[in-house]
PDB file of C-alpha atoms in Angstrom:
ATOM      1  CA  GLY A 114       3.705  24.270 -13.599  1.00 86.00           C
ATOM      2  CA  ILE A 115       7.184  23.282 -14.762  1.00 93.00           C
ATOM      3  CA  GLY A 116       9.715  23.420 -11.925  1.00 93.00           C
ATOM      4  CA  ASP A 117       7.113  23.824  -9.188  1.00 98.00           C
ATOM      5  CA  GLU A 118       7.089  21.447  -6.209  1.00 99.00           C
ATOM      6  CA  VAL A 119       4.230  19.826  -4.307  1.00 99.00           C
ATOM      7  CA  ILE A 120       4.816  18.107  -0.963  1.00 99.00           C
ATOM      8  CA  MET A 121       3.016  14.782  -0.462  1.00 99.00           C
ATOM      9  CA  PRO A 122       3.419  11.390   1.237  1.00 99.00           C
ATOM     10  CA  PRO A 123       5.054   8.497  -0.650  1.00 99.00           C
ATOM     11  CA  PHE A 124       2.621   5.973   0.847  1.00 99.00           C
ATOM     12  CA  THR A 125      -0.463   6.442  -1.320  1.00 99.00           C
ATOM     13  CA  PHE A 126      -1.948   5.499  -4.678  1.00 98.00           C
ATOM     14  CA  PHE A 127       0.113   6.514  -7.702  1.00 98.00           C
ATOM     15  CA  ALA A 128      -2.388   9.115  -8.958  1.00 96.00           C
ATOM     16  CA  THR A 129      -1.468  11.460  -6.099  1.00 97.00           C
ATOM     17  CA  ALA A 130       1.959  11.933  -7.683  1.00 98.00           C
ATOM     18  CA  SER A 131       1.117  11.453 -11.361  1.00 97.00           C
ATOM     19  CA  THR A 132      -1.269  14.421 -11.396  1.00 95.00           C
ATOM     20  CA  VAL A 133       1.611  16.630 -10.288  1.00 97.00           C
ATOM     21  CA  CYS A 134       4.084  15.126 -12.764  1.00 97.00           C
ATOM     22  CA  ARG A 135       1.716  15.553 -15.724  1.00 93.00           C
ATOM     23  CA  ILE A 136       1.851  19.345 -15.452  1.00 92.00           C
ATOM     24  CA  GLY A 137       5.651  19.367 -15.240  1.00 95.00           C
ATOM     25  CA  ALA A 138       5.815  19.884 -11.484  1.00 98.00           C
ATOM     26  CA  ARG A 139       7.816  17.743  -9.070  1.00 98.00           C
ATOM     27  CA  PRO A 140       6.531  15.623  -6.180  1.00 99.00           C
ATOM     28  CA  VAL A 141       8.525  16.186  -2.990  1.00 99.00           C
ATOM     29  CA  PHE A 142       7.919  13.390  -0.518  1.00 99.00           C
ATOM     30  CA  ALA A 143       7.575  13.622   3.256  1.00 99.00           C
ATOM     31  CA  ASP A 144       7.180  10.521   5.411  1.00 99.00           C
ATOM     32  CA  ILE A 145       4.016   9.324   7.112  1.00 99.00           C
ATOM     33  CA  ASP A 146       2.854   8.937  10.690  1.00 98.00           C
ATOM     34  CA  GLY A 147       3.485   5.305  11.544  1.00 96.00           C
ATOM     35  CA  SER A 148       0.131   4.747  13.238  1.00 97.00           C
ATOM     36  CA  THR A 149      -2.383   6.468  10.932  1.00 98.00           C
ATOM     37  CA  TYR A 150      -0.367   6.148   7.672  1.00 99.00           C
ATOM     38  CA  ASN A 151      -1.188   9.771   6.868  1.00 99.00           C
ATOM     39  CA  LEU A 152       1.301  12.564   6.190  1.00 99.00           C
ATOM     40  CA  ASP A 153       3.336  13.373   9.319  1.00 99.00           C
ATOM     41  CA  PRO A 154       3.196  17.158   9.873  1.00 98.00           C
ATOM     42  CA  LEU A 155       6.608  17.031  11.576  1.00 98.00           C
ATOM     43  CA  GLN A 156       8.158  15.892   8.288  1.00 98.00           C
ATOM     44  CA  VAL A 157       6.652  18.634   6.124  1.00 98.00           C
ATOM     45  CA  GLU A 158       8.252  21.949   6.989  1.00 96.00           C
ATOM     46  CA  SER A 159      11.817  20.875   6.207  1.00 97.00           C
ATOM     47  CA  LYS A 160      10.684  19.968   2.662  1.00 98.00           C
ATOM     48  CA  ILE A 161       9.411  23.459   1.837  1.00 98.00           C
ATOM     49  CA  SER A 162      11.507  25.468  -0.613  1.00 98.00           C
ATOM     50  CA  GLU A 163      11.073  28.598  -2.696  1.00 98.00           C
ATOM     51  CA  ARG A 164       9.629  26.344  -5.409  1.00 98.00           C
ATOM     52  CA  THR A 165       6.930  24.794  -3.208  1.00 99.00           C
ATOM     53  CA  ARG A 166       3.451  25.634  -4.471  1.00 98.00           C
ATOM     54  CA  ALA A 167       1.174  23.366  -2.414  1.00 99.00           C
ATOM     55  CA  ILE A 168       0.927  20.665   0.235  1.00 99.00           C
ATOM     56  CA  MET A 169      -1.052  17.648  -0.942  1.00 99.00           C
ATOM     57  CA  ILE A 170      -2.373  15.503   1.876  1.00 99.00           C
ATOM     58  CA  VAL A 171      -4.041  12.099   1.614  1.00 99.00           C
ATOM     59  CA  HIS A 172      -6.814  10.964   3.968  1.00 99.00           C
ATOM     60  CA  LEU A 173      -5.764   7.341   3.674  1.00 99.00           C
ATOM     61  CA  PHE A 174      -8.076   4.366   4.238  1.00 99.00           C
ATOM     62  CA  GLY A 175     -10.932   6.642   5.355  1.00 99.00           C
ATOM     63  CA  GLN A 176      -9.329   8.676   8.157  1.00 99.00           C
ATOM     64  CA  CYS A 177      -8.424  12.359   7.898  1.00 99.00           C
ATOM     65  CA  ALA A 178      -4.853  13.545   8.251  1.00 99.00           C
ATOM     66  CA  ASP A 179      -3.744  15.563  11.290  1.00 98.00           C
ATOM     67  CA  MET A 180      -4.937  18.904   9.967  1.00 99.00           C
ATOM     68  CA  GLU A 181      -4.329  21.352  12.833  1.00 98.00           C
ATOM     69  CA  PRO A 182      -0.510  21.416  12.506  1.00 98.00           C
ATOM     70  CA  LEU A 183      -0.764  21.218   8.716  1.00 99.00           C
ATOM     71  CA  TRP A 184      -3.003  24.285   8.692  1.00 99.00           C
ATOM     72  CA  ARG A 185      -0.426  26.172  10.752  1.00 99.00           C
ATOM     73  CA  ILE A 186       2.413  25.194   8.414  1.00 99.00           C
ATOM     74  CA  ALA A 187       0.397  26.125   5.323  1.00 98.00           C
ATOM     75  CA  GLU A 188      -0.567  29.498   6.793  1.00 98.00           C
ATOM     76  CA  ARG A 189       3.002  30.242   7.855  1.00 98.00           C
ATOM     77  CA  HIS A 190       4.277  29.674   4.323  1.00 98.00           C
ATOM     78  CA  ASN A 191       1.192  30.917   2.450  1.00 98.00           C
ATOM     79  CA  LEU A 192       0.638  27.552   0.755  1.00 99.00           C
ATOM     80  CA  PRO A 193      -2.675  25.989  -0.290  1.00 98.00           C
ATOM     81  CA  ILE A 194      -3.575  22.521   0.952  1.00 99.00           C
ATOM     82  CA  ILE A 195      -4.923  20.071  -1.621  1.00 99.00           C
ATOM     83  CA  GLU A 196      -6.827  17.108  -0.197  1.00 99.00           C
ATOM     84  CA  ASP A 197      -6.716  13.693  -1.810  1.00 99.00           C
ATOM     85  CA  ALA A 198      -9.947  12.501  -0.218  1.00 99.00           C
ATOM     86  CA  ALA A 199     -10.466   9.618  -2.653  1.00 98.00           C
ATOM     87  CA  GLN A 200     -10.872   7.106   0.193  1.00 98.00           C
ATOM     88  CA  ALA A 201     -12.481   9.470   2.688  1.00 99.00           C
ATOM     89  CA  PHE A 202     -15.890  10.540   1.406  1.00 98.00           C
ATOM     90  CA  ALA A 203     -17.916  11.623   4.492  1.00 98.00           C
ATOM     91  CA  ALA A 204     -14.950  11.319   6.864  1.00 99.00           C
ATOM     92  CA  ASP A 205     -14.485  14.329   9.102  1.00 98.00           C
ATOM     93  CA  TYR A 206     -11.958  16.171  11.244  1.00 98.00           C
ATOM     94  CA  GLN A 207     -13.235  18.189  14.205  1.00 98.00           C
ATOM     95  CA  GLY A 208     -16.704  18.032  12.660  1.00 97.00           C
ATOM     96  CA  LYS A 209     -15.621  19.320   9.223  1.00 98.00           C
ATOM     97  CA  ARG A 210     -15.932  16.987   6.249  1.00 98.00           C
ATOM     98  CA  ALA A 211     -12.985  15.736   4.243  1.00 99.00           C
ATOM     99  CA  GLY A 212     -12.690  17.782   1.077  1.00 98.00           C
ATOM    100  CA  THR A 213     -13.525  21.033   2.891  1.00 98.00           C
ATOM    101  CA  LEU A 214     -10.355  21.110   5.014  1.00 99.00           C
ATOM    102  CA  GLY A 215      -8.108  22.657   2.361  1.00 98.00           C
ATOM    103  CA  ALA A 216      -8.282  24.882  -0.687  1.00 98.00           C
ATOM    104  CA  ILE A 217      -9.219  22.000  -3.009  1.00 98.00           C
ATOM    105  CA  GLY A 218     -10.692  18.576  -2.279  1.00 99.00           C
ATOM    106  CA  CYS A 219     -10.489  15.615  -4.675  1.00 98.00           C
ATOM    107  CA  PHE A 220     -12.788  12.582  -4.528  1.00 98.00           C
ATOM    108  CA  SER A 221     -12.958   9.260  -6.322  1.00 98.00           C
ATOM    109  CA  PHE A 222     -16.214   7.436  -6.984  1.00 98.00           C
ATOM    110  CA  TYR A 223     -14.561   4.285  -8.272  1.00 97.00           C
ATOM    111  CA  PRO A 224     -16.852   1.332  -7.437  1.00 97.00           C
ATOM    112  CA  SER A 225     -14.686   0.212  -4.492  1.00 96.00           C
ATOM    113  CA  LYS A 226     -15.136   3.535  -2.683  1.00 98.00           C
ATOM    114  CA  ASN A 227     -17.670   4.188   0.095  1.00 98.00           C
ATOM    115  CA  LEU A 228     -19.730   6.083  -2.477  1.00 98.00           C
ATOM    116  CA  GLY A 229     -19.062   4.251  -5.714  1.00 98.00           C
ATOM    117  CA  ALA A 230     -20.363   4.749  -9.225  1.00 98.00           C
ATOM    118  CA  PHE A 231     -20.988   1.990 -11.778  1.00 96.00           C
ATOM    119  CA  GLY A 232     -17.654   2.830 -13.422  1.00 93.00           C
ATOM    120  CA  ASP A 233     -14.974   5.503 -13.230  1.00 93.00           C
ATOM    121  CA  ALA A 234     -16.090   8.797 -11.722  1.00 97.00           C
ATOM    122  CA  GLY A 235     -14.720  11.557  -9.528  1.00 97.00           C
ATOM    123  CA  MET A 236     -15.249  15.056  -8.215  1.00 97.00           C
ATOM    124  CA  VAL A 237     -13.186  18.083  -7.232  1.00 98.00           C
ATOM    125  CA  VAL A 238     -14.484  20.787  -4.882  1.00 98.00           C
ATOM    126  CA  THR A 239     -13.270  24.229  -3.849  1.00 98.00           C
ATOM    127  CA  SER A 240     -14.576  27.328  -2.101  1.00 95.00           C
ATOM    128  CA  ASP A 241     -12.516  29.598  -4.372  1.00 96.00           C
ATOM    129  CA  PRO A 242     -14.638  30.966  -7.269  1.00 97.00           C
ATOM    130  CA  GLU A 243     -11.642  31.522  -9.566  1.00 97.00           C
ATOM    131  CA  TRP A 244     -10.329  27.999  -9.101  1.00 96.00           C
ATOM    132  CA  ALA A 245     -13.845  26.651  -9.594  1.00 97.00           C
ATOM    133  CA  ARG A 246     -14.106  28.520 -12.898  1.00 97.00           C
ATOM    134  CA  ARG A 247     -10.760  27.187 -14.106  1.00 96.00           C
ATOM    135  CA  MET A 248     -11.505  23.616 -13.070  1.00 96.00           C
ATOM    136  CA  ALA A 249     -14.870  23.737 -14.829  1.00 96.00           C
ATOM    137  CA  ALA A 250     -13.040  24.704 -18.012  1.00 96.00           C
ATOM    138  CA  LEU A 251     -10.265  22.135 -17.575  1.00 95.00           C
ATOM    139  CA  ARG A 252     -12.767  19.276 -17.413  1.00 95.00           C
ATOM    140  CA  VAL A 253     -13.998  20.090 -20.939  1.00 96.00           C
ATOM    141  CA  HIS A 254     -10.765  20.547 -22.910  1.00 96.00           C
ATOM    142  CA  GLY A 255     -10.048  23.954 -21.366  1.00 95.00           C
ATOM    143  CA  MET A 256     -13.116  25.667 -22.845  1.00 96.00           C
ATOM    144  CA  GLU A 257     -14.965  28.536 -21.211  1.00 94.00           C
ATOM    145  CA  VAL A 258     -16.563  29.644 -24.476  1.00 95.00           C
ATOM    146  CA  LYS A 259     -17.490  26.807 -26.821  1.00 94.00           C
ATOM    147  CA  TYR A 260     -14.638  25.928 -29.199  1.00 96.00           C
ATOM    148  CA  HIS A 261     -12.393  28.599 -27.650  1.00 96.00           C
ATOM    149  CA  HIS A 262      -9.732  26.795 -25.602  1.00 96.00           C
ATOM    150  CA  LYS A 263      -8.146  28.923 -22.915  1.00 94.00           C
ATOM    151  CA  TYR A 264      -6.288  26.040 -21.247  1.00 93.00           C
ATOM    152  CA  LEU A 265      -4.956  22.616 -22.174  1.00 91.00           C
ATOM    153  CA  GLY A 266      -7.645  20.577 -20.478  1.00 92.00           C
ATOM    154  CA  TRP A 267      -9.067  17.066 -20.696  1.00 91.00           C
ATOM    155  CA  ASN A 268     -12.305  15.277 -21.331  1.00 93.00           C
ATOM    156  CA  ALA A 269     -12.991  14.840 -17.617  1.00 93.00           C
ATOM    157  CA  ARG A 270     -16.741  15.287 -17.439  1.00 92.00           C
ATOM    158  CA  LEU A 271     -18.816  13.123 -15.118  1.00 94.00           C
ATOM    159  CA  ASP A 272     -21.270  11.451 -17.477  1.00 93.00           C
ATOM    160  CA  ALA A 273     -24.989  11.568 -16.774  1.00 96.00           C
ATOM    161  CA  LEU A 274     -25.374   7.840 -16.070  1.00 96.00           C
ATOM    162  CA  GLN A 275     -22.674   7.832 -13.385  1.00 97.00           C
ATOM    163  CA  ALA A 276     -24.084  11.037 -11.880  1.00 97.00           C
ATOM    164  CA  ALA A 277     -27.573   9.523 -11.734  1.00 98.00           C
ATOM    165  CA  ILE A 278     -26.279   6.391  -9.995  1.00 98.00           C
ATOM    166  CA  LEU A 279     -24.340   8.462  -7.466  1.00 98.00           C
ATOM    167  CA  ARG A 280     -27.353  10.665  -6.787  1.00 98.00           C
ATOM    168  CA  ILE A 281     -29.489   7.611  -6.019  1.00 98.00           C
ATOM    169  CA  LYS A 282     -26.832   6.115  -3.738  1.00 98.00           C
ATOM    170  CA  LEU A 283     -25.920   9.310  -1.886  1.00 98.00           C
ATOM    171  CA  PRO A 284     -28.714   9.197   0.751  1.00 98.00           C
ATOM    172  CA  TYR A 285     -27.545   5.727   1.809  1.00 98.00           C
ATOM    173  CA  VAL A 286     -23.897   6.631   2.435  1.00 98.00           C
ATOM    174  CA  ASP A 287     -24.160   7.489   6.125  1.00 97.00           C
ATOM    175  CA  GLY A 288     -25.940   4.208   6.818  1.00 98.00           C
ATOM    176  CA  TRP A 289     -23.317   2.249   4.892  1.00 98.00           C
ATOM    177  CA  ILE A 290     -20.560   4.005   6.825  1.00 98.00           C
ATOM    178  CA  GLU A 291     -22.199   3.147  10.145  1.00 98.00           C
ATOM    179  CA  ARG A 292     -22.202  -0.493   9.068  1.00 99.00           C
ATOM    180  CA  ARG A 293     -18.546  -0.266   8.080  1.00 99.00           C
ATOM    181  CA  GLN A 294     -17.735   1.227  11.477  1.00 99.00           C
ATOM    182  CA  ALA A 295     -19.655  -1.561  13.201  1.00 99.00           C
ATOM    183  CA  ALA A 296     -17.765  -4.131  11.125  1.00 99.00           C
ATOM    184  CA  ALA A 297     -14.460  -2.509  12.101  1.00 99.00           C
ATOM    185  CA  SER A 298     -15.406  -2.730  15.779  1.00 99.00           C
ATOM    186  CA  ARG A 299     -16.275  -6.409  15.309  1.00 99.00           C
ATOM    187  CA  TYR A 300     -12.877  -7.048  13.736  1.00 99.00           C
ATOM    188  CA  ASP A 301     -11.232  -5.331  16.710  1.00 99.00           C
ATOM    189  CA  ALA A 302     -13.157  -7.505  19.162  1.00 99.00           C
ATOM    190  CA  LEU A 303     -12.432 -10.703  17.232  1.00 98.00           C
ATOM    191  CA  ILE A 304      -8.709  -9.938  17.130  1.00 98.00           C
ATOM    192  CA  ASP A 305      -8.768  -9.490  20.909  1.00 98.00           C
ATOM    193  CA  GLU A 306     -10.882 -12.617  21.353  1.00 97.00           C
ATOM    194  CA  GLU A 307      -8.307 -14.686  19.454  1.00 97.00           C
ATOM    195  CA  HIS A 308      -5.423 -12.984  21.315  1.00 96.00           C
ATOM    196  CA  LEU A 309      -3.913 -11.825  18.034  1.00 97.00           C
ATOM    197  CA  GLY A 310      -3.098  -8.254  19.023  1.00 95.00           C
ATOM    198  CA  HIS A 311       0.639  -9.016  18.982  1.00 94.00           C
ATOM    199  CA  PHE A 312       0.361 -10.315  15.410  1.00 96.00           C
ATOM    200  CA  LEU A 313      -2.370  -8.177  13.818  1.00 96.00           C
ATOM    201  CA  GLN A 314      -1.996  -4.508  14.706  1.00 97.00           C
ATOM    202  CA  LYS A 315      -5.464  -2.968  14.549  1.00 98.00           C
ATOM    203  CA  PRO A 316      -6.124   0.329  12.718  1.00 98.00           C
ATOM    204  CA  ALA A 317      -5.502   3.410  14.850  1.00 97.00           C
ATOM    205  CA  ARG A 318      -8.400   5.784  15.458  1.00 97.00           C
ATOM    206  CA  ALA A 319      -7.029   9.283  15.905  1.00 97.00           C
ATOM    207  CA  PRO A 320      -9.007  11.688  18.130  1.00 95.00           C
ATOM    208  CA  HIS A 321     -11.539  14.193  16.785  1.00 96.00           C
ATOM    209  CA  ARG A 322     -11.991  12.262  13.542  1.00 97.00           C
ATOM    210  CA  ARG A 323     -14.708  10.183  11.939  1.00 98.00           C
ATOM    211  CA  HIS A 324     -13.026   7.149  10.383  1.00 99.00           C
ATOM    212  CA  VAL A 325     -15.198   5.806   7.534  1.00 99.00           C
ATOM    213  CA  PHE A 326     -13.178   2.610   6.918  1.00 99.00           C
ATOM    214  CA  ASN A 327     -12.911   2.498   3.169  1.00 99.00           C
ATOM    215  CA  GLN A 328     -10.443  -0.227   4.113  1.00 99.00           C
ATOM    216  CA  TYR A 329      -9.774  -2.124   7.343  1.00 99.00           C
ATOM    217  CA  VAL A 330      -5.989  -2.308   7.272  1.00 99.00           C
ATOM    218  CA  VAL A 331      -3.974  -4.298   9.789  1.00 99.00           C
ATOM    219  CA  ARG A 332      -0.220  -4.395  10.186  1.00 98.00           C
ATOM    220  CA  ILE A 333       1.283  -7.884  10.288  1.00 97.00           C
ATOM    221  CA  ALA A 334       4.188  -8.568  12.635  1.00 93.00           C
ATOM    222  CA  GLN A 335       7.174 -10.882  12.258  1.00 88.00           C
ATOM    223  CA  HIS A 336       7.563 -10.292   8.488  1.00 94.00           C
ATOM    224  CA  GLN A 337       4.657 -12.674   7.926  1.00 96.00           C
ATOM    225  CA  ARG A 338       2.447 -10.464   5.745  1.00 98.00           C
ATOM    226  CA  ASP A 339       3.048 -12.124   2.395  1.00 98.00           C
ATOM    227  CA  ALA A 340       2.753 -15.636   3.831  1.00 97.00           C
ATOM    228  CA  LEU A 341      -0.493 -14.727   5.608  1.00 98.00           C
ATOM    229  CA  MET A 342      -1.912 -13.229   2.416  1.00 98.00           C
ATOM    230  CA  ARG A 343      -1.145 -16.422   0.504  1.00 98.00           C
ATOM    231  CA  HIS A 344      -2.789 -18.455   3.262  1.00 98.00           C
ATOM    232  CA  LEU A 345      -5.945 -16.306   3.256  1.00 98.00           C
ATOM    233  CA  LYS A 346      -6.243 -16.444  -0.522  1.00 98.00           C
ATOM    234  CA  GLY A 347      -5.734 -20.199  -0.365  1.00 98.00           C
ATOM    235  CA  GLU A 348      -8.770 -20.287   1.912  1.00 98.00           C
ATOM    236  CA  ARG A 349     -10.683 -18.136  -0.621  1.00 98.00           C
ATOM    237  CA  ILE A 350     -10.635 -15.069   1.618  1.00 99.00           C
ATOM    238  CA  GLY A 351     -10.085 -11.835  -0.256  1.00 97.00           C
ATOM    239  CA  CYS A 352      -7.355  -9.493   0.953  1.00 98.00           C
ATOM    240  CA  GLU A 353      -5.207  -6.817  -0.626  1.00 98.00           C
ATOM    241  CA  ILE A 354      -2.018  -4.838  -0.079  1.00 98.00           C
ATOM    242  CA  TYR A 355      -2.436  -1.059  -0.164  1.00 98.00           C
ATOM    243  CA  TYR A 356       0.354  -0.419  -1.216  1.00 98.00           C
ATOM    244  CA  PRO A 357       3.244  -2.822  -1.925  1.00 98.00           C
ATOM    245  CA  LEU A 358       5.719  -0.203  -3.193  1.00 98.00           C
ATOM    246  CA  PRO A 359       6.050   3.432  -2.055  1.00 98.00           C
ATOM    247  CA  LEU A 360       6.032   6.157  -4.677  1.00 98.00           C
ATOM    248  CA  HIS A 361       9.693   7.087  -4.248  1.00 98.00           C
ATOM    249  CA  ARG A 362      10.648   3.561  -5.353  1.00 98.00           C
ATOM    250  CA  GLN A 363       8.403   3.439  -8.428  1.00 98.00           C
ATOM    251  CA  GLU A 364      10.429   2.947 -11.600  1.00 98.00           C
ATOM    252  CA  CYS A 365       8.919   5.863 -13.503  1.00 98.00           C
ATOM    253  CA  LEU A 366       9.714   8.253 -10.621  1.00 98.00           C
ATOM    254  CA  SER A 367      13.353   7.214 -10.261  1.00 98.00           C
ATOM    255  CA  TYR A 368      14.400  10.524 -11.836  1.00 97.00           C
ATOM    256  CA  LEU A 369      13.398  12.231  -8.581  1.00 98.00           C
ATOM    257  CA  GLY A 370      16.577  10.818  -7.068  1.00 98.00           C
ATOM    258  CA  TYR A 371      15.244   9.134  -3.943  1.00 98.00           C
ATOM    259  CA  ALA A 372      16.803   5.958  -2.569  1.00 98.00           C
ATOM    260  CA  PRO A 373      15.583   2.977  -0.534  1.00 97.00           C
ATOM    261  CA  GLY A 374      15.531   3.949   3.123  1.00 98.00           C
ATOM    262  CA  ASP A 375      14.730   7.623   2.543  1.00 98.00           C
ATOM    263  CA  PHE A 376      11.219   7.203   3.999  1.00 99.00           C
ATOM    264  CA  PRO A 377      11.441   4.309   6.470  1.00 98.00           C
ATOM    265  CA  ARG A 378       7.888   4.508   7.829  1.00 99.00           C
ATOM    266  CA  SER A 379       6.399   4.355   4.360  1.00 99.00           C
ATOM    267  CA  GLU A 380       8.639   1.443   3.427  1.00 98.00           C
ATOM    268  CA  GLU A 381       7.774  -0.418   6.623  1.00 98.00           C
ATOM    269  CA  ALA A 382       4.062   0.109   5.937  1.00 98.00           C
ATOM    270  CA  CYS A 383       4.462  -1.246   2.399  1.00 98.00           C
ATOM    271  CA  ALA A 384       6.127  -4.360   3.820  1.00 98.00           C
ATOM    272  CA  SER A 385       3.584  -5.063   6.563  1.00 98.00           C
ATOM    273  CA  VAL A 386       0.043  -3.784   5.853  1.00 99.00           C
ATOM    274  CA  LEU A 387      -2.851  -5.963   4.722  1.00 99.00           C
ATOM    275  CA  ALA A 388      -6.464  -4.984   4.045  1.00 99.00           C
ATOM    276  CA  LEU A 389      -9.033  -7.491   5.296  1.00 99.00           C
ATOM    277  CA  PRO A 390     -12.495  -7.868   3.707  1.00 99.00           C
ATOM    278  CA  MET A 391     -14.560  -4.745   4.411  1.00 99.00           C
ATOM    279  CA  TYR A 392     -17.944  -3.762   2.998  1.00 98.00           C
ATOM    280  CA  PRO A 393     -21.252  -2.727   4.593  1.00 98.00           C
ATOM    281  CA  GLU A 394     -22.907  -6.127   4.134  1.00 98.00           C
ATOM    282  CA  ILE A 395     -20.162  -8.227   5.728  1.00 99.00           C
ATOM    283  CA  LYS A 396     -21.553 -10.480   8.456  1.00 98.00           C
ATOM    284  CA  GLU A 397     -20.058 -11.329  11.832  1.00 98.00           C
ATOM    285  CA  GLU A 398     -19.668 -15.004  10.941  1.00 99.00           C
ATOM    286  CA  GLN A 399     -17.705 -14.033   7.824  1.00 99.00           C
ATOM    287  CA  GLN A 400     -15.436 -11.791   9.872  1.00 99.00           C
ATOM    288  CA  ARG A 401     -15.008 -14.514  12.478  1.00 99.00           C
ATOM    289  CA  ARG A 402     -13.855 -16.881   9.746  1.00 99.00           C
ATOM    290  CA  VAL A 403     -11.309 -14.308   8.553  1.00 99.00           C
ATOM    291  CA  ILE A 404      -9.795 -13.838  12.006  1.00 98.00           C
ATOM    292  CA  GLN A 405      -9.924 -17.515  12.911  1.00 98.00           C
ATOM    293  CA  THR A 406      -8.107 -18.291   9.665  1.00 98.00           C
ATOM    294  CA  CYS A 407      -5.422 -15.788  10.681  1.00 98.00           C
ATOM    295  CA  ALA A 408      -5.197 -17.489  14.086  1.00 97.00           C
ATOM    296  CA  ALA A 409      -4.889 -20.926  12.465  1.00 97.00           C
ATOM    297  CA  PHE A 410      -2.081 -19.612  10.263  1.00 97.00           C
ATOM    298  CA  LEU A 411      -0.211 -18.320  13.296  1.00 94.00           C
ATOM    299  CA  ARG A 412      -0.630 -21.609  15.174  1.00 92.00           C
ATOM    300  CA  GLN A 413       0.602 -23.522  12.135  1.00 91.00           C
ATOM    301  CA  ARG A 414       3.641 -21.264  11.874  1.00 86.00           C
ATOM    302  CA  GLY A 415       4.333 -21.798  15.572  1.00 78.00           C
ATOM    303  CA  ARG A 416       4.292 -25.569  15.133  1.00 61.00           C
ATOM    304  CA  MET A 417       6.561 -25.307  12.102  1.00 53.00           C
ATOM    305  CA  ALA A 418       9.011 -23.143  14.061  1.00 52.00           C
ATOM    306  CA  ALA A 419       8.966 -25.623  16.946  1.00 40.00           C
TER     307      ALA A 419
END
């Protein structure tokens, strides 16, 4: 509620913070691990205050955060962990699925996700019966008894059409993820084949985790990210920046009082990451064209520099 604080990373989609702000609470940012882009447990404990009510982690790009130390911190301070698992449906950590690693797990079924609906859709899960009861009421304008509103809720029901589409697609998810993982391995091999490892930093795979590759995100060296993106788009190759501006530098969150440089790893990620085309049906020849186009860009830049 008002005055409460929730610790979270600044390198994530805006909704992670806006959900906290909308109830009058305050996002408190902690920087990310520079290799996985997930919340760095070493940055969390110093952010905890008497007003802290939860730690919100994000399993970014399809790989779970480093949960073991986060569990210890949460237990030490008696804080619940909320998982933003929007990009991590069916990812796991030590054999446990994303969304079951904390007190509450939040999923998105936006069409770009590994399990996508035909439009907007989402899900929240918990093992706590009281929280489940409250969330069920919040999704229908705060009603537990019809037309008696206990809470200020929303119209947040998953409509029947989206639910039906998701139910049909659900049995195929593991197969789609295996194809995404195979595509990620092909990208890795193609980057090595073109000797681009110094220019395109491949996604890190942390141990004891199942990475489901909602995105295949590389880090571009030499401050060349924006130029490479323009080159790829000029060759009609889709690519995207997730995310160009960290949350602590968003205009509407300026009241939080953060300044440029407060979270250097997040800011460096925003300046250097690029998502390459990734979907289950992508073919090796398409991926080869992507990486060869990156190699051609680098050669062209080398000639220009010479």
